[in-house]
Short mmCIF file of C-alpha atoms in Angstrom, two decimals:
data_model
loop_
_atom_site.label_atom_id
_atom_site.label_comp_id
_atom_site.label_asym_id
_atom_site.label_seq_id
_atom_site.Cartn_x
_atom_site.Cartn_y
_atom_site.Cartn_z
CA MET A 1103 8.11 41.00 9.11
CA LYS A 1104 10.44 39.90 6.32
CA GLN A 1105 11.68 36.99 8.45
CA PHE A 1106 8.10 35.86 9.05
CA ALA A 1107 7.39 35.88 5.30
CA GLU A 1108 10.57 33.91 4.61
CA ASP A 1109 9.72 31.37 7.31
CA GLN A 1110 6.19 31.04 5.96
CA GLU A 1111 7.47 30.49 2.41
CA LYS A 1112 9.97 27.89 3.62
CA ARG A 1113 7.22 26.08 5.53
CA GLU A 1114 4.90 26.11 2.51
CA THR A 1115 7.69 24.75 0.30
CA GLN A 1116 8.36 21.96 2.79
CA ILE A 1117 4.66 21.07 3.03
CA ASN A 1118 4.28 21.05 -0.76
CA SER A 1119 7.33 18.84 -1.12
CA GLN A 1120 5.99 16.35 1.41
CA LEU A 1121 2.55 16.38 -0.21
CA GLU A 1122 4.08 15.66 -3.62
CA GLU A 1123 6.19 12.81 -2.23
CA ASN A 1124 3.19 11.30 -0.43
CA ALA A 1125 1.06 11.62 -3.57
CA THR A 1126 3.69 9.73 -5.56
CA LEU A 1127 3.94 7.01 -2.92
CA LEU A 1128 0.15 6.70 -2.71
CA GLU A 1129 -0.06 6.32 -6.49
CA GLN A 1130 2.54 3.55 -6.35
CA LEU A 1131 0.66 1.85 -3.53
CA SER A 1132 -2.59 2.13 -5.46
CA ARG A 1133 -1.02 0.46 -8.52
CA GLU A 1134 0.45 -2.33 -6.38
CA GLN A 1135 -2.87 -2.97 -4.65
CA HIS A 1136 -4.84 -2.80 -7.89
CA GLU A 1137 -2.52 -5.36 -9.47
CA ARG A 1138 -2.87 -7.72 -6.51
CA LEU A 1139 -6.62 -7.30 -6.12
CA SER A 1140 -7.29 -7.65 -9.87
CA ARG A 1141 -5.97 -11.20 -10.00
CA PRO A 1142 -8.53 -13.96 -10.38
CA LEU A 1143 -9.92 -15.21 -7.09
CA PRO A 1144 -8.45 -18.48 -5.85
CA ALA A 1145 -10.68 -21.51 -5.27
CA SER A 1146 -10.44 -20.92 -1.53
CA LEU A 1147 -10.52 -17.52 0.15
CA ASN A 1148 -7.82 -18.84 2.47
CA ASN A 1149 -5.48 -18.54 -0.51
CA LEU A 1150 -6.07 -14.85 -1.24
CA ALA A 1151 -2.92 -12.98 -2.22
CA VAL A 1152 -1.35 -11.17 0.69
CA PRO A 1153 0.22 -7.72 0.31
CA SER A 1154 3.62 -7.79 -1.36
CA GLN A 1155 6.81 -6.61 0.30
CA GLN A 1156 6.64 -3.52 -1.92
CA GLU A 1157 3.12 -2.72 -0.67
CA LEU A 1158 4.17 -3.11 2.94
CA GLN A 1159 7.25 -0.94 2.44
CA LEU A 1160 5.14 1.79 0.85
CA VAL A 1161 2.66 1.72 3.73
CA LEU A 1162 5.45 1.86 6.29
CA HIS A 1163 6.95 4.84 4.48
CA ILE A 1164 3.66 6.73 4.03
CA ALA A 1165 2.06 6.22 7.44
CA PRO A 1166 4.60 8.12 9.59
CA GLU A 1167 4.53 11.06 7.15
CA VAL A 1168 0.78 11.65 7.26
CA GLY A 1169 0.42 12.54 10.96
CA PRO A 1170 3.08 15.26 11.15
CA LEU A 1171 2.00 16.65 7.79
CA HIS A 1172 -1.60 16.84 8.98
CA GLU A 1173 -0.47 18.75 12.08
CA MET A 1174 1.53 21.17 9.93
CA LEU A 1175 -1.51 21.91 7.77
CA ILE A 1176 -3.75 22.68 10.74
CA PHE A 1177 -1.35 25.07 12.51
#
């Protein structure tokens, strides 16, 4: 029984850590996107600003984390 409680606590700590990291990354992504999307519109929509390297890196880092974390929460 004690082992189960320890395992459960460890799992909860891991989930909370991942949630905090993802929240931080999502906040950074939100700021990056807000900055890009708040710029004045160009004369032609063909010249809209594309996502920055930083935005893309954040998305690539966040996306793989969400699926496994979601599965851990459902258990």
